[in-house]
Amino acid sequence: MPTCLPVVLRRCPTCASGRFRANGKFRVNANHKRLDAWLLVLCASCGGTAKLTLFERTSVRSVRPGLLDRLHGNDATLAAELLQDPVVRRRNRFSLDWDGAWRLDTGGPVPPDREVLDVSVRFAARIPLRPVRLISEGCGLSRAEVERLVADGRIVSAVRPGGRTSGDFTFTLKR
């Protein structure tokens, strides 16, 4: 589950840094019957502000009133949703760095006496992670040991353990 907003990876025009932090602030500009909205991000190096375009020159009537209220209220959950939106990411040409912005909630310790563990992994947000990393942290194993167990066929999953996934999956661990 996420613990904070991820770092936005995009080039800063002022200092050429590549990291921005989102603080959940929005800017909405109205010009007669047209609206513009941006998510503001701050450069991690120089503190300069950049704007990630959400919509431009949009008719006031086409914007849902609930969305407009959330923009005016600087809703942090809306900022998290919009940062993960592929349309917003493609329009503004940025990617996300989730290092240090998530935590693993295992629901308790892994019972050491069980021969076979059937585990279901659920994501609270679409955070792209390697299943090997989740399995190693959740089961208290090293990554090399998890990779060895996968190679031996003692960890079985429908997803590729070495790749990245951001969707729910299950795996079986045979000790």
JSON list of C-alpha atoms in Angstrom, two decimals:
[
{"chain": "A", "resi": 1, "resn": "MET", "atom": "CA", "xyz": [0.00, 0.00, 0.00]},
{"chain": "A", "resi": 2, "resn": "PRO", "atom": "CA", "xyz": [1.25, 3.52, -0.73]},
{"chain": "A", "resi": 3, "resn": "THR", "atom": "CA", "xyz": [2.62, 5.63, 2.14]},
{"chain": "A", "resi": 4, "resn": "CYS", "atom": "CA", "xyz": [3.08, 8.90, 0.25]},
{"chain": "A", "resi": 5, "resn": "LEU", "atom": "CA", "xyz": [2.94, 10.32, -3.26]},
{"chain": "A", "resi": 6, "resn": "PRO", "atom": "CA", "xyz": [5.62, 8.98, -5.60]},
{"chain": "A", "resi": 7, "resn": "VAL", "atom": "CA", "xyz": [8.45, 11.09, -7.02]},
{"chain": "A", "resi": 8, "resn": "VAL", "atom": "CA", "xyz": [7.75, 12.51, -10.48]},
{"chain": "A", "resi": 9, "resn": "LEU", "atom": "CA", "xyz": [10.62, 11.87, -12.90]},
{"chain": "A", "resi": 10, "resn": "ARG", "atom": "CA", "xyz": [10.81, 14.76, -15.35]},
{"chain": "A", "resi": 11, "resn": "ARG", "atom": "CA", "xyz": [13.52, 17.23, -16.37]},
{"chain": "A", "resi": 12, "resn": "CYS", "atom": "CA", "xyz": [13.50, 20.58, -14.52]},
{"chain": "A", "resi": 13, "resn": "PRO", "atom": "CA", "xyz": [13.88, 23.50, -16.94]},
{"chain": "A", "resi": 14, "resn": "THR", "atom": "CA", "xyz": [15.68, 25.62, -14.32]},
{"chain": "A", "resi": 15, "resn": "CYS", "atom": "CA", "xyz": [18.34, 23.35, -12.84]},
{"chain": "A", "resi": 16, "resn": "ALA", "atom": "CA", "xyz": [18.19, 20.24, -15.08]},
{"chain": "A", "resi": 17, "resn": "SER", "atom": "CA", "xyz": [17.34, 18.00, -12.12]},
{"chain": "A", "resi": 18, "resn": "GLY", "atom": "CA", "xyz": [15.11, 15.06, -12.93]},
{"chain": "A", "resi": 19, "resn": "ARG", "atom": "CA", "xyz": [13.06, 14.70, -9.74]},
{"chain": "A", "resi": 20, "resn": "PHE", "atom": "CA", "xyz": [9.92, 16.50, -8.60]},
{"chain": "A", "resi": 21, "resn": "ARG", "atom": "CA", "xyz": [7.79, 15.91, -5.53]},
{"chain": "A", "resi": 22, "resn": "ALA", "atom": "CA", "xyz": [4.05, 16.32, -5.67]},
{"chain": "A", "resi": 23, "resn": "ASN", "atom": "CA", "xyz": [2.48, 17.98, -2.67]},
{"chain": "A", "resi": 24, "resn": "GLY", "atom": "CA", "xyz": [-1.16, 17.63, -3.76]},
{"chain": "A", "resi": 25, "resn": "LYS", "atom": "CA", "xyz": [-1.72, 21.27, -4.72]},
{"chain": "A", "resi": 26, "resn": "PHE", "atom": "CA", "xyz": [-3.73, 22.19, -7.79]},
{"chain": "A", "resi": 27, "resn": "ARG", "atom": "CA", "xyz": [-4.10, 25.37, -9.82]},
{"chain": "A", "resi": 28, "resn": "VAL", "atom": "CA", "xyz": [-7.38, 26.08, -11.58]},
{"chain": "A", "resi": 29, "resn": "ASN", "atom": "CA", "xyz": [-7.74, 29.03, -13.94]},
{"chain": "A", "resi": 30, "resn": "ALA", "atom": "CA", "xyz": [-11.04, 30.21, -15.38]},
{"chain": "A", "resi": 31, "resn": "ASN", "atom": "CA", "xyz": [-11.35, 32.34, -18.48]},
{"chain": "A", "resi": 32, "resn": "HIS", "atom": "CA", "xyz": [-15.02, 33.07, -19.16]},
{"chain": "A", "resi": 33, "resn": "LYS", "atom": "CA", "xyz": [-16.59, 29.66, -19.82]},
{"chain": "A", "resi": 34, "resn": "ARG", "atom": "CA", "xyz": [-13.32, 27.77, -20.15]},
{"chain": "A", "resi": 35, "resn": "LEU", "atom": "CA", "xyz": [-11.21, 26.09, -17.44]},
{"chain": "A", "resi": 36, "resn": "ASP", "atom": "CA", "xyz": [-7.56, 25.08, -17.20]},
{"chain": "A", "resi": 37, "resn": "ALA", "atom": "CA", "xyz": [-6.28, 22.85, -14.38]},
{"chain": "A", "resi": 38, "resn": "TRP", "atom": "CA", "xyz": [-2.78, 21.79, -13.36]},
{"chain": "A", "resi": 39, "resn": "LEU", "atom": "CA", "xyz": [-1.20, 19.66, -10.66]},
{"chain": "A", "resi": 40, "resn": "LEU", "atom": "CA", "xyz": [1.73, 21.56, -9.16]},
{"chain": "A", "resi": 41, "resn": "VAL", "atom": "CA", "xyz": [4.99, 19.73, -8.49]},
{"chain": "A", "resi": 42, "resn": "LEU", "atom": "CA", "xyz": [8.14, 21.08, -6.83]},
{"chain": "A", "resi": 43, "resn": "CYS", "atom": "CA", "xyz": [11.68, 20.40, -8.04]},
{"chain": "A", "resi": 44, "resn": "ALA", "atom": "CA", "xyz": [13.56, 18.36, -5.45]},
{"chain": "A", "resi": 45, "resn": "SER", "atom": "CA", "xyz": [16.78, 20.27, -6.19]},
{"chain": "A", "resi": 46, "resn": "CYS", "atom": "CA", "xyz": [15.95, 23.95, -6.71]},
{"chain": "A", "resi": 47, "resn": "GLY", "atom": "CA", "xyz": [12.36, 24.10, -5.40]},
{"chain": "A", "resi": 48, "resn": "GLY", "atom": "CA", "xyz": [11.00, 25.49, -8.66]},
{"chain": "A", "resi": 49, "resn": "THR", "atom": "CA", "xyz": [7.37, 24.81, -9.51]},
{"chain": "A", "resi": 50, "resn": "ALA", "atom": "CA", "xyz": [6.26, 22.93, -12.61]},
{"chain": "A", "resi": 51, "resn": "LYS", "atom": "CA", "xyz": [2.69, 22.38, -13.77]},
{"chain": "A", "resi": 52, "resn": "LEU", "atom": "CA", "xyz": [1.35, 19.05, -14.96]},
{"chain": "A", "resi": 53, "resn": "THR", "atom": "CA", "xyz": [-1.58, 19.77, -17.27]},
{"chain": "A", "resi": 54, "resn": "LEU", "atom": "CA", "xyz": [-4.82, 18.01, -16.35]},
{"chain": "A", "resi": 55, "resn": "PHE", "atom": "CA", "xyz": [-7.06, 19.75, -18.86]},
{"chain": "A", "resi": 56, "resn": "GLU", "atom": "CA", "xyz": [-6.87, 22.90, -20.99]},
{"chain": "A", "resi": 57, "resn": "ARG", "atom": "CA", "xyz": [-9.55, 25.21, -22.35]},
{"chain": "A", "resi": 58, "resn": "THR", "atom": "CA", "xyz": [-12.31, 22.86, -21.23]},
{"chain": "A", "resi": 59, "resn": "SER", "atom": "CA", "xyz": [-15.89, 24.00, -21.04]},
{"chain": "A", "resi": 60, "resn": "VAL", "atom": "CA", "xyz": [-17.10, 24.57, -17.47]},
{"chain": "A", "resi": 61, "resn": "ARG", "atom": "CA", "xyz": [-20.13, 22.40, -18.12]},
{"chain": "A", "resi": 62, "resn": "SER", "atom": "CA", "xyz": [-18.03, 19.39, -19.10]},
{"chain": "A", "resi": 63, "resn": "VAL", "atom": "CA", "xyz": [-16.19, 19.32, -15.74]},
{"chain": "A", "resi": 64, "resn": "ARG", "atom": "CA", "xyz": [-18.03, 17.39, -13.05]},
{"chain": "A", "resi": 65, "resn": "PRO", "atom": "CA", "xyz": [-18.84, 19.60, -10.02]},
{"chain": "A", "resi": 66, "resn": "GLY", "atom": "CA", "xyz": [-17.39, 16.98, -7.65]},
{"chain": "A", "resi": 67, "resn": "LEU", "atom": "CA", "xyz": [-14.08, 17.02, -9.52]},
{"chain": "A", "resi": 68, "resn": "LEU", "atom": "CA", "xyz": [-13.98, 20.80, -9.47]},
{"chain": "A", "resi": 69, "resn": "ASP", "atom": "CA", "xyz": [-14.60, 20.81, -5.71]},
{"chain": "A", "resi": 70, "resn": "ARG", "atom": "CA", "xyz": [-11.77, 18.32, -5.19]},
{"chain": "A", "resi": 71, "resn": "LEU", "atom": "CA", "xyz": [-9.43, 20.45, -7.32]},
{"chain": "A", "resi": 72, "resn": "HIS", "atom": "CA", "xyz": [-10.29, 23.58, -5.33]},
{"chain": "A", "resi": 73, "resn": "GLY", "atom": "CA", "xyz": [-9.86, 21.65, -2.07]},
{"chain": "A", "resi": 74, "resn": "ASN", "atom": "CA", "xyz": [-6.38, 20.35, -3.05]},
{"chain": "A", "resi": 75, "resn": "ASP", "atom": "CA", "xyz": [-7.44, 16.74, -2.47]},
{"chain": "A", "resi": 76, "resn": "ALA", "atom": "CA", "xyz": [-4.30, 14.59, -1.98]},
{"chain": "A", "resi": 77, "resn": "THR", "atom": "CA", "xyz": [-6.10, 11.39, -3.00]},
{"chain": "A", "resi": 78, "resn": "LEU", "atom": "CA", "xyz": [-7.10, 13.04, -6.27]},
{"chain": "A", "resi": 79, "resn": "ALA", "atom": "CA", "xyz": [-3.44, 13.96, -6.82]},
{"chain": "A", "resi": 80, "resn": "ALA", "atom": "CA", "xyz": [-2.45, 10.31, -6.29]},
{"chain": "A", "resi": 81, "resn": "GLU", "atom": "CA", "xyz": [-5.15, 9.15, -8.73]},
{"chain": "A", "resi": 82, "resn": "LEU", "atom": "CA", "xyz": [-4.11, 11.66, -11.39]},
{"chain": "A", "resi": 83, "resn": "LEU", "atom": "CA", "xyz": [-0.40, 10.85, -11.07]},
{"chain": "A", "resi": 84, "resn": "GLN", "atom": "CA", "xyz": [-1.21, 7.24, -11.88]},
{"chain": "A", "resi": 85, "resn": "ASP", "atom": "CA", "xyz": [-3.50, 8.12, -14.79]},
{"chain": "A", "resi": 86, "resn": "PRO", "atom": "CA", "xyz": [-1.76, 7.02, -18.01]},
{"chain": "A", "resi": 87, "resn": "VAL", "atom": "CA", "xyz": [-3.38, 9.84, -20.02]},
{"chain": "A", "resi": 88, "resn": "VAL", "atom": "CA", "xyz": [-1.96, 12.50, -17.68]},
{"chain": "A", "resi": 89, "resn": "ARG", "atom": "CA", "xyz": [1.45, 10.79, -17.64]},
{"chain": "A", "resi": 90, "resn": "ARG", "atom": "CA", "xyz": [1.59, 10.58, -21.44]},
{"chain": "A", "resi": 91, "resn": "ARG", "atom": "CA", "xyz": [0.40, 14.17, -21.95]},
{"chain": "A", "resi": 92, "resn": "ASN", "atom": "CA", "xyz": [3.01, 15.58, -19.55]},
{"chain": "A", "resi": 93, "resn": "ARG", "atom": "CA", "xyz": [5.80, 13.11, -20.42]},
{"chain": "A", "resi": 94, "resn": "PHE", "atom": "CA", "xyz": [6.76, 11.94, -16.95]},
{"chain": "A", "resi": 95, "resn": "SER", "atom": "CA", "xyz": [7.18, 8.68, -15.08]},
{"chain": "A", "resi": 96, "resn": "LEU", "atom": "CA", "xyz": [6.94, 7.79, -11.41]},
{"chain": "A", "resi": 97, "resn": "ASP", "atom": "CA", "xyz": [9.53, 6.55, -8.94]},
{"chain": "A", "resi": 98, "resn": "TRP", "atom": "CA", "xyz": [7.89, 4.51, -6.17]},
{"chain": "A", "resi": 99, "resn": "ASP", "atom": "CA", "xyz": [11.06, 3.85, -4.12]},
{"chain": "A", "resi": 100, "resn": "GLY", "atom": "CA", "xyz": [10.27, 4.54, -0.47]},
{"chain": "A", "resi": 101, "resn": "ALA", "atom": "CA", "xyz": [6.64, 5.44, -1.23]},
{"chain": "A", "resi": 102, "resn": "TRP", "atom": "CA", "xyz": [5.05, 2.10, -0.35]},
{"chain": "A", "resi": 103, "resn": "ARG", "atom": "CA", "xyz": [5.00, -0.48, 2.41]},
{"chain": "A", "resi": 104, "resn": "LEU", "atom": "CA", "xyz": [4.21, -4.16, 2.58]},
{"chain": "A", "resi": 105, "resn": "ASP", "atom": "CA", "xyz": [1.45, -5.19, 4.98]},
{"chain": "A", "resi": 106, "resn": "THR", "atom": "CA", "xyz": [1.72, -8.95, 5.53]},
{"chain": "A", "resi": 107, "resn": "GLY", "atom": "CA", "xyz": [-1.04, -9.23, 8.12]},
{"chain": "A", "resi": 108, "resn": "GLY", "atom": "CA", "xyz": [1.27, -11.07, 10.52]},
{"chain": "A", "resi": 109, "resn": "PRO", "atom": "CA", "xyz": [4.32, -13.32, 10.60]},
{"chain": "A", "resi": 110, "resn": "VAL", "atom": "CA", "xyz": [4.71, -16.24, 8.24]},
{"chain": "A", "resi": 111, "resn": "PRO", "atom": "CA", "xyz": [4.16, -19.54, 10.08]},
{"chain": "A", "resi": 112, "resn": "PRO", "atom": "CA", "xyz": [7.50, -21.42, 9.91]},
{"chain": "A", "resi": 113, "resn": "ASP", "atom": "CA", "xyz": [6.01, -24.91, 10.26]},
{"chain": "A", "resi": 114, "resn": "ARG", "atom": "CA", "xyz": [3.82, -24.83, 7.14]},
{"chain": "A", "resi": 115, "resn": "GLU", "atom": "CA", "xyz": [5.05, -26.93, 4.23]},
{"chain": "A", "resi": 116, "resn": "VAL", "atom": "CA", "xyz": [2.94, -25.19, 1.57]},
{"chain": "A", "resi": 117, "resn": "LEU", "atom": "CA", "xyz": [1.92, -21.53, 1.63]},
{"chain": "A", "resi": 118, "resn": "ASP", "atom": "CA", "xyz": [-0.77, -20.22, -0.71]},
{"chain": "A", "resi": 119, "resn": "VAL", "atom": "CA", "xyz": [-0.41, -16.44, -0.74]},
{"chain": "A", "resi": 120, "resn": "SER", "atom": "CA", "xyz": [-2.64, -13.84, -2.36]},
{"chain": "A", "resi": 121, "resn": "VAL", "atom": "CA", "xyz": [-1.09, -10.41, -3.02]},
{"chain": "A", "resi": 122, "resn": "ARG", "atom": "CA", "xyz": [-3.44, -7.44, -3.35]},
{"chain": "A", "resi": 123, "resn": "PHE", "atom": "CA", "xyz": [-2.32, -3.97, -4.38]},
{"chain": "A", "resi": 124, "resn": "ALA", "atom": "CA", "xyz": [-4.00, -0.97, -2.75]},
{"chain": "A", "resi": 125, "resn": "ALA", "atom": "CA", "xyz": [-2.69, 1.18, -5.64]},
{"chain": "A", "resi": 126, "resn": "ARG", "atom": "CA", "xyz": [-1.16, 0.42, -9.02]},
{"chain": "A", "resi": 127, "resn": "ILE", "atom": "CA", "xyz": [2.47, 0.37, -7.89]},
{"chain": "A", "resi": 128, "resn": "PRO", "atom": "CA", "xyz": [4.76, -1.44, -10.36]},
{"chain": "A", "resi": 129, "resn": "LEU", "atom": "CA", "xyz": [6.93, -3.86, -8.36]},
{"chain": "A", "resi": 130, "resn": "ARG", "atom": "CA", "xyz": [8.81, -7.06, -8.95]},
{"chain": "A", "resi": 131, "resn": "PRO", "atom": "CA", "xyz": [7.10, -10.10, -7.38]},
{"chain": "A", "resi": 132, "resn": "VAL", "atom": "CA", "xyz": [10.54, -11.38, -6.29]},
{"chain": "A", "resi": 133, "resn": "ARG", "atom": "CA", "xyz": [10.95, -8.31, -4.09]},
{"chain": "A", "resi": 134, "resn": "LEU", "atom": "CA", "xyz": [7.49, -8.69, -2.53]},
{"chain": "A", "resi": 135, "resn": "ILE", "atom": "CA", "xyz": [8.01, -12.40, -1.87]},
{"chain": "A", "resi": 136, "resn": "SER", "atom": "CA", "xyz": [11.43, -11.84, -0.31]},
{"chain": "A", "resi": 137, "resn": "GLU", "atom": "CA", "xyz": [10.19, -9.06, 1.98]},
{"chain": "A", "resi": 138, "resn": "GLY", "atom": "CA", "xyz": [6.94, -10.80, 2.88]},
{"chain": "A", "resi": 139, "resn": "CYS", "atom": "CA", "xyz": [8.49, -14.21, 3.62]},
{"chain": "A", "resi": 140, "resn": "GLY", "atom": "CA", "xyz": [11.72, -12.94, 5.17]},
{"chain": "A", "resi": 141, "resn": "LEU", "atom": "CA", "xyz": [13.93, -14.48, 2.49]},
{"chain": "A", "resi": 142, "resn": "SER", "atom": "CA", "xyz": [16.77, -12.99, 0.48]},
{"chain": "A", "resi": 143, "resn": "ARG", "atom": "CA", "xyz": [16.13, -12.19, -3.16]},
{"chain": "A", "resi": 144, "resn": "ALA", "atom": "CA", "xyz": [18.76, -14.69, -4.25]},
{"chain": "A", "resi": 145, "resn": "GLU", "atom": "CA", "xyz": [17.02, -17.39, -2.22]},
{"chain": "A", "resi": 146, "resn": "VAL", "atom": "CA", "xyz": [13.64, -16.50, -3.77]},
{"chain": "A", "resi": 147, "resn": "GLU", "atom": "CA", "xyz": [15.15, -16.65, -7.26]},
{"chain": "A", "resi": 148, "resn": "ARG", "atom": "CA", "xyz": [16.67, -20.05, -6.41]},
{"chain": "A", "resi": 149, "resn": "LEU", "atom": "CA", "xyz": [13.27, -21.30, -5.18]},
{"chain": "A", "resi": 150, "resn": "VAL", "atom": "CA", "xyz": [11.66, -20.07, -8.42]},
{"chain": "A", "resi": 151, "resn": "ALA", "atom": "CA", "xyz": [14.31, -21.85, -10.49]},
{"chain": "A", "resi": 152, "resn": "ASP", "atom": "CA", "xyz": [13.77, -25.06, -8.48]},
{"chain": "A", "resi": 153, "resn": "GLY", "atom": "CA", "xyz": [10.01, -24.84, -9.06]},
{"chain": "A", "resi": 154, "resn": "ARG", "atom": "CA", "xyz": [9.24, -24.41, -5.36]},
{"chain": "A", "resi": 155, "resn": "ILE", "atom": "CA", "xyz": [7.64, -21.00, -5.93]},
{"chain": "A", "resi": 156, "resn": "VAL", "atom": "CA", "xyz": [4.87, -21.18, -8.51]},
{"chain": "A", "resi": 157, "resn": "SER", "atom": "CA", "xyz": [2.95, -18.16, -9.77]},
{"chain": "A", "resi": 158, "resn": "ALA", "atom": "CA", "xyz": [0.90, -17.14, -12.80]},
{"chain": "A", "resi": 159, "resn": "VAL", "atom": "CA", "xyz": [2.92, -13.92, -13.09]},
{"chain": "A", "resi": 160, "resn": "ARG", "atom": "CA", "xyz": [6.58, -13.89, -14.05]},
{"chain": "A", "resi": 161, "resn": "PRO", "atom": "CA", "xyz": [8.49, -13.37, -10.75]},
{"chain": "A", "resi": 162, "resn": "GLY", "atom": "CA", "xyz": [11.37, -11.53, -12.42]},
{"chain": "A", "resi": 163, "resn": "GLY", "atom": "CA", "xyz": [9.17, -9.03, -14.26]},
{"chain": "A", "resi": 164, "resn": "ARG", "atom": "CA", "xyz": [7.14, -6.11, -12.97]},
{"chain": "A", "resi": 165, "resn": "THR", "atom": "CA", "xyz": [3.49, -6.23, -12.05]},
{"chain": "A", "resi": 166, "resn": "SER", "atom": "CA", "xyz": [1.03, -3.78, -10.55]},
{"chain": "A", "resi": 167, "resn": "GLY", "atom": "CA", "xyz": [-1.95, -6.10, -10.43]},
{"chain": "A", "resi": 168, "resn": "ASP", "atom": "CA", "xyz": [-3.06, -8.65, -7.87]},
{"chain": "A", "resi": 169, "resn": "PHE", "atom": "CA", "xyz": [-1.53, -12.12, -8.08]},
{"chain": "A", "resi": 170, "resn": "THR", "atom": "CA", "xyz": [-1.16, -15.34, -6.13]},
{"chain": "A", "resi": 171, "resn": "PHE", "atom": "CA", "xyz": [1.77, -17.66, -5.60]},
{"chain": "A", "resi": 172, "resn": "THR", "atom": "CA", "xyz": [2.48, -20.95, -3.87]},
{"chain": "A", "resi": 173, "resn": "LEU", "atom": "CA", "xyz": [5.61, -21.52, -1.80]},
{"chain": "A", "resi": 174, "resn": "LYS", "atom": "CA", "xyz": [6.66, -25.14, -1.17]},
{"chain": "A", "resi": 175, "resn": "ARG", "atom": "CA", "xyz": [9.29, -25.48, 1.54]}
]
